Each structure stands twice: as structure tokens, then as C-alpha cells.
mmCIF file of C-alpha atoms and ligand atoms in Angstrom:
data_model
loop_
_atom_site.group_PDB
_atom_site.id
_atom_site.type_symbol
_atom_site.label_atom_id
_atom_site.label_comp_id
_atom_site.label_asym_id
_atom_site.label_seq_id
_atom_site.Cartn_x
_atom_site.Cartn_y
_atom_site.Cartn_z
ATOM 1 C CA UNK A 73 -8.305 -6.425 7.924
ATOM 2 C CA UNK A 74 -10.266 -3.955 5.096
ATOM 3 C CA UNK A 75 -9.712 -5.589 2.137
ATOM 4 C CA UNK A 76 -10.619 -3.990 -1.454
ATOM 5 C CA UNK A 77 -13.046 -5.860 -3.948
ATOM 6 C CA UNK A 78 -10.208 -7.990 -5.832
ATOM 7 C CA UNK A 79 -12.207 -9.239 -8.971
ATOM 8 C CA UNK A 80 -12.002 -5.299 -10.802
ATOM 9 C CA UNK A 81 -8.447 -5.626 -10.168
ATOM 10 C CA UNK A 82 -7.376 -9.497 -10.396
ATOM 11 C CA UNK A 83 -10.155 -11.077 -12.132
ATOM 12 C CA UNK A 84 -9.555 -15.172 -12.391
ATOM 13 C CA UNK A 85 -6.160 -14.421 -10.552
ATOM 14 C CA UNK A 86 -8.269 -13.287 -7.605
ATOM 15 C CA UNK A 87 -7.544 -16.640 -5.740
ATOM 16 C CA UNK A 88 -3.616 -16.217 -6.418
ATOM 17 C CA UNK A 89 -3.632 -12.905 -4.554
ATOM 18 C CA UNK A 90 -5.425 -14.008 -1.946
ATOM 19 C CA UNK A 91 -2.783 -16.846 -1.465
ATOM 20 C CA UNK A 92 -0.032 -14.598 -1.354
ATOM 21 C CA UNK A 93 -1.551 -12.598 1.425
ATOM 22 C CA UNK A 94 -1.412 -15.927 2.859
ATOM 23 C CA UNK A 95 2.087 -16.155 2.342
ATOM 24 C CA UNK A 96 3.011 -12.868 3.123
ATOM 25 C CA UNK A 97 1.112 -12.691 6.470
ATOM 26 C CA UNK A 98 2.430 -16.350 7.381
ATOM 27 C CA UNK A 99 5.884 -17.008 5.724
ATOM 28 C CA UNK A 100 6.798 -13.157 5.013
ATOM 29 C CA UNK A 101 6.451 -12.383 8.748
ATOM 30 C CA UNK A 102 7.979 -15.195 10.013
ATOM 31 C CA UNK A 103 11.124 -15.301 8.047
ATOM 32 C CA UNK A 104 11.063 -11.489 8.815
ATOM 33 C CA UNK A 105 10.263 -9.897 5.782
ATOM 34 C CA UNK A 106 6.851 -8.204 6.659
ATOM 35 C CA UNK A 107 6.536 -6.834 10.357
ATOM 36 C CA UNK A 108 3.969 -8.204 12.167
ATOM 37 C CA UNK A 109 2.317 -5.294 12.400
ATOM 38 C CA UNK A 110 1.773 -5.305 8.749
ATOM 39 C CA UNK A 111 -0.605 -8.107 8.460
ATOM 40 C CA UNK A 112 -3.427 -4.901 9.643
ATOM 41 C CA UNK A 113 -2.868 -2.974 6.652
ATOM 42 C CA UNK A 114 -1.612 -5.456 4.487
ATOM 43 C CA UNK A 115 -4.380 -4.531 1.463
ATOM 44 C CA UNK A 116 -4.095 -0.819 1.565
ATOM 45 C CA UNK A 117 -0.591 -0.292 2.429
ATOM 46 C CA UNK A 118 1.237 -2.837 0.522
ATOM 47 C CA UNK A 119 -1.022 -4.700 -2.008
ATOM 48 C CA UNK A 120 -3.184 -1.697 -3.524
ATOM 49 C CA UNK A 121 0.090 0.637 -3.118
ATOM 50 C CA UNK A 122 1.913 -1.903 -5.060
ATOM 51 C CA UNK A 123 -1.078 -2.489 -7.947
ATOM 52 C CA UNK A 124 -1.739 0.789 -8.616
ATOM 53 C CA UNK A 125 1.283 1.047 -11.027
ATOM 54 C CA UNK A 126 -0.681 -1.320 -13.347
ATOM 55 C CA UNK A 127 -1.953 1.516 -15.474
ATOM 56 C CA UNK A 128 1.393 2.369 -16.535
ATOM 57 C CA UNK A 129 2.350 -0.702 -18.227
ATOM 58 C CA UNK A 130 2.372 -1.308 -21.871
ATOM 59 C CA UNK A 131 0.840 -3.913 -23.051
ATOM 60 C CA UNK A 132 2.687 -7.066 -23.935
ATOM 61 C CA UNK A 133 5.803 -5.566 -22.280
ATOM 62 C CA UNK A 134 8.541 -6.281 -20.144
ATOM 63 C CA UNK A 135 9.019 -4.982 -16.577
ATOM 64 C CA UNK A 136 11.735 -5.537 -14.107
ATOM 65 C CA UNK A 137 10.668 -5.071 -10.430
ATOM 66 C CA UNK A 138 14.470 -3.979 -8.690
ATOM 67 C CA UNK A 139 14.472 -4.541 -4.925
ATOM 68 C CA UNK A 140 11.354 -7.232 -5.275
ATOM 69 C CA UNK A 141 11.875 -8.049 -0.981
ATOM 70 C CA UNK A 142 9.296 -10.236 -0.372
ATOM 71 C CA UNK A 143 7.518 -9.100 -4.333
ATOM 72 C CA UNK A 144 6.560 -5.933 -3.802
ATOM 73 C CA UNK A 145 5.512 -4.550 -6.367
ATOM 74 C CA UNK A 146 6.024 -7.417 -8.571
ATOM 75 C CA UNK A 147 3.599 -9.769 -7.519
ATOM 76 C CA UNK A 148 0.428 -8.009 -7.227
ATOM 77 C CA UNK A 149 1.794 -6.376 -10.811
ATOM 78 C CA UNK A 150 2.228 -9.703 -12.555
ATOM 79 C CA UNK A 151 -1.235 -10.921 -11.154
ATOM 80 C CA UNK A 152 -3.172 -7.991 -12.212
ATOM 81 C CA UNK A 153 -1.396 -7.483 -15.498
ATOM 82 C CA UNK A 154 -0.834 -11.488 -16.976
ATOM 83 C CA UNK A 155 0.239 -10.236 -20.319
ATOM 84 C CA UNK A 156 3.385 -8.231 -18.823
ATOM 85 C CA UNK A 157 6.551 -10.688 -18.694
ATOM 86 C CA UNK A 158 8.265 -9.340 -15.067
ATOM 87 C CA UNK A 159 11.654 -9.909 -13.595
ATOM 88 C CA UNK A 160 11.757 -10.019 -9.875
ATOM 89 C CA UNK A 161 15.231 -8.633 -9.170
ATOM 90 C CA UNK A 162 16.477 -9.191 -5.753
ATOM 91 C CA UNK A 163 20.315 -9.733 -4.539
ATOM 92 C CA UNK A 164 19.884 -11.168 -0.778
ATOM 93 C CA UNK A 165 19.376 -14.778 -1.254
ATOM 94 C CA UNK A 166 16.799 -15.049 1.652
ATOM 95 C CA UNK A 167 14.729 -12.689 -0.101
ATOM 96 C CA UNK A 168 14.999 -14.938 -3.751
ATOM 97 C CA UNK A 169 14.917 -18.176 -2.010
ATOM 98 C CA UNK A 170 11.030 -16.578 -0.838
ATOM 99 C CA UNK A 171 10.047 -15.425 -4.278
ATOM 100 C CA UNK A 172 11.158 -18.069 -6.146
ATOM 101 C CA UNK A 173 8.870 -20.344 -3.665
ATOM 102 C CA UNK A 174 6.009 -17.815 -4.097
ATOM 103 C CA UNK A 175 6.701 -18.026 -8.349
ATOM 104 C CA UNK A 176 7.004 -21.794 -7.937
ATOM 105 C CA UNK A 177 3.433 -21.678 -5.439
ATOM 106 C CA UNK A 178 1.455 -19.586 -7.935
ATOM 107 C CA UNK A 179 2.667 -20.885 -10.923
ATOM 108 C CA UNK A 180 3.962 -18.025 -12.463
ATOM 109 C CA UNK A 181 7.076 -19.233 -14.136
ATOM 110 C CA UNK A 182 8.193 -18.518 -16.724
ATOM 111 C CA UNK A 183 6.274 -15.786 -17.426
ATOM 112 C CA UNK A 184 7.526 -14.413 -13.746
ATOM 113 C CA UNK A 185 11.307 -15.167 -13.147
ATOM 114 C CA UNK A 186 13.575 -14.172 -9.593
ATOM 115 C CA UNK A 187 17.062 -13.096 -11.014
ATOM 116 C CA UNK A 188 19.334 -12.694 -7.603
ATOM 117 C CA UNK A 189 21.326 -9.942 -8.342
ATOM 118 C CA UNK A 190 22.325 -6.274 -7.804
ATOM 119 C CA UNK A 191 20.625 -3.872 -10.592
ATOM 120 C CA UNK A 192 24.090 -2.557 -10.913
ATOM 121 C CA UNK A 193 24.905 -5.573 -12.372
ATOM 122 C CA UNK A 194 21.904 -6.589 -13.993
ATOM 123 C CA UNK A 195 22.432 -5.822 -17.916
ATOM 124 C CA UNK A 196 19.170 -6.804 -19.576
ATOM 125 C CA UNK A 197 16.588 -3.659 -20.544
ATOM 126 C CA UNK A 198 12.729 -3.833 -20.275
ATOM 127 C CA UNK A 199 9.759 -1.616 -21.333
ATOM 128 C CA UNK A 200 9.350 -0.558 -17.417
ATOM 129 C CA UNK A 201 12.165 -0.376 -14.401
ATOM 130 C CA UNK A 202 10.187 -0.476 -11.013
ATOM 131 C CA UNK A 203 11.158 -0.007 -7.965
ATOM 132 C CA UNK A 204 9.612 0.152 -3.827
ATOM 133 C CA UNK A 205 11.173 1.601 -1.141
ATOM 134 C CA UNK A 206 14.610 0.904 -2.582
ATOM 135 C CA UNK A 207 16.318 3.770 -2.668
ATOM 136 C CA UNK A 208 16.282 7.811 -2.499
ATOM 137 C CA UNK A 209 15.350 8.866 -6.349
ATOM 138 C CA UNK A 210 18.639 10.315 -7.371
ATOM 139 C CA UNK A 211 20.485 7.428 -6.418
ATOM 140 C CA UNK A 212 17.350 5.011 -7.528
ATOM 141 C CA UNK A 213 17.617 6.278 -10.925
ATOM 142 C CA UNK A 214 21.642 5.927 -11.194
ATOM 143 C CA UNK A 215 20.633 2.385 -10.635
ATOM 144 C CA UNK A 216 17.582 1.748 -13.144
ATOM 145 C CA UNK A 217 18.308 3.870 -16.052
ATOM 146 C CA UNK A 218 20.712 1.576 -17.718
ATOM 147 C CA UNK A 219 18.080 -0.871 -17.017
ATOM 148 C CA UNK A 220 15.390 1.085 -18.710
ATOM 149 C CA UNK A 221 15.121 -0.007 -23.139
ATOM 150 C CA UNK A 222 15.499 3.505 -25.300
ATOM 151 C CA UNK A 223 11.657 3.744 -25.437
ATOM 152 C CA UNK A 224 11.085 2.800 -21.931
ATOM 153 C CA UNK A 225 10.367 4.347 -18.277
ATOM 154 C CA UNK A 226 11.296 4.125 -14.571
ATOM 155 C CA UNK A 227 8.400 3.997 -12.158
ATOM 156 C CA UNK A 228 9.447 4.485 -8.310
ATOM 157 C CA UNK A 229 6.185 3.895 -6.184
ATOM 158 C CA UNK A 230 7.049 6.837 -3.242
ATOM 159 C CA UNK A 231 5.468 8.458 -0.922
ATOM 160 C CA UNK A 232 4.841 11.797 0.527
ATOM 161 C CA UNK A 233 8.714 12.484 -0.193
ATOM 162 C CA UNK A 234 8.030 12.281 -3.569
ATOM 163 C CA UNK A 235 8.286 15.996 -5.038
ATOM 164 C CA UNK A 236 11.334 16.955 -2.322
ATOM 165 C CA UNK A 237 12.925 13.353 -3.957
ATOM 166 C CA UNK A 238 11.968 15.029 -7.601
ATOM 167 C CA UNK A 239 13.627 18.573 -6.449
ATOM 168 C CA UNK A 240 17.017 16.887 -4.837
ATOM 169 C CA UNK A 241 17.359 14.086 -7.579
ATOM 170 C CA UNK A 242 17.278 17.619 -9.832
ATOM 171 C CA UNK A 243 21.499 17.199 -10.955
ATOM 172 C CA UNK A 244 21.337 13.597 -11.442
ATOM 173 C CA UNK A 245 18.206 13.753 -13.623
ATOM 174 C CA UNK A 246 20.086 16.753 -15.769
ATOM 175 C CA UNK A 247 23.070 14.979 -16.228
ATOM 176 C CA UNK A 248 21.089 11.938 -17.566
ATOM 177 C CA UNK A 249 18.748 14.088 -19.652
ATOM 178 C CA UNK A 250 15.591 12.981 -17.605
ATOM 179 C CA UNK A 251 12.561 14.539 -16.572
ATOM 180 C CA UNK A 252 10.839 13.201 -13.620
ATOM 181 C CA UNK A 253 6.670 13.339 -12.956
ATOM 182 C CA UNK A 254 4.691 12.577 -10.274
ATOM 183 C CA UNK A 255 1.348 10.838 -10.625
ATOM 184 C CA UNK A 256 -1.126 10.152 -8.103
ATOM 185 C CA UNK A 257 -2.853 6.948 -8.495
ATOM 186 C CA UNK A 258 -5.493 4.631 -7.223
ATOM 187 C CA UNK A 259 -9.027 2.468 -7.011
ATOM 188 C CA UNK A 260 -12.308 4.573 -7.300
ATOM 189 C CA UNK A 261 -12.832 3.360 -3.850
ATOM 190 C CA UNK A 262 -9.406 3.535 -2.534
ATOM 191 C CA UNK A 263 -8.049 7.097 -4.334
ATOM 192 C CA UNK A 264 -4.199 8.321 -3.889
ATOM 193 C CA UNK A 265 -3.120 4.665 -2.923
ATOM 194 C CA UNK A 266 -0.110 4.887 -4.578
ATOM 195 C CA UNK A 267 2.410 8.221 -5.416
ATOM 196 C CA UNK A 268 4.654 7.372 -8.412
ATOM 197 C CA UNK A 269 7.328 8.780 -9.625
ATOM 198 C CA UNK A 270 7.749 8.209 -13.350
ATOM 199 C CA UNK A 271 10.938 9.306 -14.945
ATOM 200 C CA UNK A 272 11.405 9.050 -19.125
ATOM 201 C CA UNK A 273 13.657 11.231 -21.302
ATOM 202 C CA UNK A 274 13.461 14.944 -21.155
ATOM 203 C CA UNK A 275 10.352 16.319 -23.518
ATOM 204 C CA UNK A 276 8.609 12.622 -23.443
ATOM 205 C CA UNK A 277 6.227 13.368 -20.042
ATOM 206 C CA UNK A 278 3.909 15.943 -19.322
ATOM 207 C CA UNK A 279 6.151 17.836 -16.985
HETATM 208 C C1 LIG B 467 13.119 -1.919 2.015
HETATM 209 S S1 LIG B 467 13.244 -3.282 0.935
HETATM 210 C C2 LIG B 467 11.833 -3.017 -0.097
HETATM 211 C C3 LIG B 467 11.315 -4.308 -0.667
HETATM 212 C C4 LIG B 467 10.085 -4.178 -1.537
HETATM 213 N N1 LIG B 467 10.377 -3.465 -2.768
HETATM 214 C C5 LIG B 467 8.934 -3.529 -0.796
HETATM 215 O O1 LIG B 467 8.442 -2.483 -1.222
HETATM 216 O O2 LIG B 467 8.509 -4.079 0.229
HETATM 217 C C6 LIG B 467 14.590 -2.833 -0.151
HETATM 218 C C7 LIG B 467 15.050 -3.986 -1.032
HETATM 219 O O3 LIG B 467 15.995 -3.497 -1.984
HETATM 220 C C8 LIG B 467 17.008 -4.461 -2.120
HETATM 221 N N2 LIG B 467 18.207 -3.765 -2.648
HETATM 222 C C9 LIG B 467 19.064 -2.982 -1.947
HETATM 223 N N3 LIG B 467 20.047 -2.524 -2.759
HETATM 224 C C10 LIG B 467 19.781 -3.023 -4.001
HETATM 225 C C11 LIG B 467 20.457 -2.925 -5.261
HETATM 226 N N4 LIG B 467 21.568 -2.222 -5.394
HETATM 227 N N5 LIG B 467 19.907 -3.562 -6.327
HETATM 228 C C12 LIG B 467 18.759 -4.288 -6.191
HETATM 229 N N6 LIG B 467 18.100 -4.418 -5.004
HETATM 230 C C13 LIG B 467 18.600 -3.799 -3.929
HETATM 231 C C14 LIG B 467 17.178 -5.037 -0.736
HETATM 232 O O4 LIG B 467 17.813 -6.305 -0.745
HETATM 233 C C15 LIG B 467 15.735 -5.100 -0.246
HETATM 234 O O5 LIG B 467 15.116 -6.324 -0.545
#
């Protein structure tokens, strides 16, 4: 398993990542929320992909990560970025029953809490809505606008889809009065490790 130089990225959280590969690769797998096949690229794929969002984030802000699964991209977020407070959002209770025992392993309450619920039901707002692998972009963005605070931005980590997703969420993004960019992002070692999507009011990005 290739696995990146951590410190850059975790610094004194370094150890906590490392645990939750441990977790992810042992518990994630065998209460089948990783395939096993995953454990290979676990650090490119999944951990880097998820991180690589971290530039984004205000500081001192609030994130919500919709769709967490097994805390992707929360985790590796909220352990490379301590001063962000992040909600894991998740509605399957298998899924929240793991990240509440990862939160509860790693000590990240209550900085880090696991809300178990739909984000169409979800009525809080934060600085940044993220989302992995949740949903297609138009319908993604239906979901986490209303989650999104007046100043603040949806982030969907995508990948080569991403400008065909931009093109046919076109109407939605209109009718909302969004404008959608996408950013390529990654590690000086590990470039392009993560395509996001980041979506904020018409005239507020650089598209
Ligand atoms: C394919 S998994 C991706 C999990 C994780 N984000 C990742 O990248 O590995 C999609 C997740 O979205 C969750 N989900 C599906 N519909 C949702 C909704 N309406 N609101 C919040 N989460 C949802 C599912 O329960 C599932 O955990």
C-alpha cells in the first residue's frame, strides 16, 4: 500500500489517521462499507481524494459532510483542518452507528458530531456543504443548497464526470442562481488527487 508523507498534511493528528485506516481497512470492510479491494488504494483513492478539499475551508468555519458513509470526506477533513467544526451527516443507521464509534475512537467529539439524517431534512446552514459520491450534481445541489449559510459554498469532490455533471446540472444551477467551477486539486507529490466541484452564487467564483 503507497502511502503519502502524512505529517505536511496531518501534523500531531498523524497517528489519528493512521488509526482510521485501521478502521477502515478492518471494521469498514467487514461491516461492508469499503470493498476489500479498497484496502490497495486506500491512501490515494479515498484518503488524499477526500483531503484535498482542505484548501477550501475557511478558517474557524463550519462544514457539513452530507452522505459521510463510512467519513468520507469528513474524517480526513476534520483531522487535517482541527479548527473547522464538521457535521457528519448520514441517514442509514449502520453507517452512523460506524462514525459515531470512529468520533467516539478518535476523540473528536464535540468538535466532530454524526447527525443521522437525510440532508433534505437537515435544516441547520454551515460555511461549507460537502459531499462524495452522493449524488449526480444537479440533483446534489437540490439537496445542499438550503444547507449552504448566505456567504457559504457547496464542494462536491467528483471525478472525471465532473464538467459533463457542470453542463447537465446547467437548469438547476439557473434556476437557483448558481454558478458552478471546477478545481483540480492535490499534494505536490500526489497532483490532480481530487476534482471538485465548487458551486457559490452567480458572479462570486471565477467562472
Ligand atoms: C456511495 S456512498 C458515499 C459515501 C462517502 N461519501 C464516500 O465517498 O465514500 C453514498 C452515501 O450517501 C448517503 N445518502 C444517500 N442519499 C442521501 C440523502 N438524501 N441525504 C444524505 N445522505 C444520503 C448514503 O446513505 C451513502 O452513505
Amino acid at each position: 500500500m503507497t502511502r503519502p508523507e502524512l505529517k505536511p498534511i496531518f501534523g500531531d493528528q498523524t497517528e489519528a489517521i493512521e488509526r482510521y485506516v485501521d478502521i477502515l481497512i478492518d471494521r469498514g470492510i467487514a461491516w461492508g462499507l469499503l470493498g476489500p479491494r479498497e484496502a490497495a488504494v486506500i491512501w490515494q483513492r479515498h484518503i488524499l481524494n477526500s483531503v484535498a478539499a482542505r484548501s477550501l475551508l475557511p478558517a474557524d468555519s463550519t462544514a457539513v459532510d452530507v452522505g459521510s458513509g463510512a467519513g468520507l470526506p469528513g474524517i480526513p477533513l476534520a483531522l487535517s483542518r482541527p479548527d473547522v467544526q464538521l457535521v457528519l451527516l448520514e441517514p442509514l443507521l449502520r453507517r452512523s452507528t460506524f462514525l459515531q464509534g470512529v468520533v467516539d475512537e478518535l476523540g473528536l467529539a464535540p468538535r466532530v458530531q454524526v447527525v443521522r439524517a437525510r440532508a433534505e431534512d437537515h435544516d441547520r446552514r454551515y460555511d461549507s456543504v460537502l459531499a462524495r459520491a452522493v449524488a449526480p450534481l444537479g440533483k446534489l445541489v437540490g439537496w445542499c443548497n438550503p444547507l449552504r449559510s448566505a456567504e457559504g459554498q457547496v464542494l462536491a469532490i467528483k471525478g472525471a464526470s465532473a464538467a459533463r455533471e457542470v453542463t447537465d446540472a446547467g437548469p438547476v444551477l439557473d434556476e437557483l442562481g448558481l454558478d458552478a467551477e471546477v478545481l483540480l486539486l492535490g499534494e505536490p507529490e500526489w497532483p490532480e488527487t481530487a476534482t471538485v466541484v465548487r458551486v457559490l452564487p452567480t458572479g462570486s467564483t471565477g467562472a
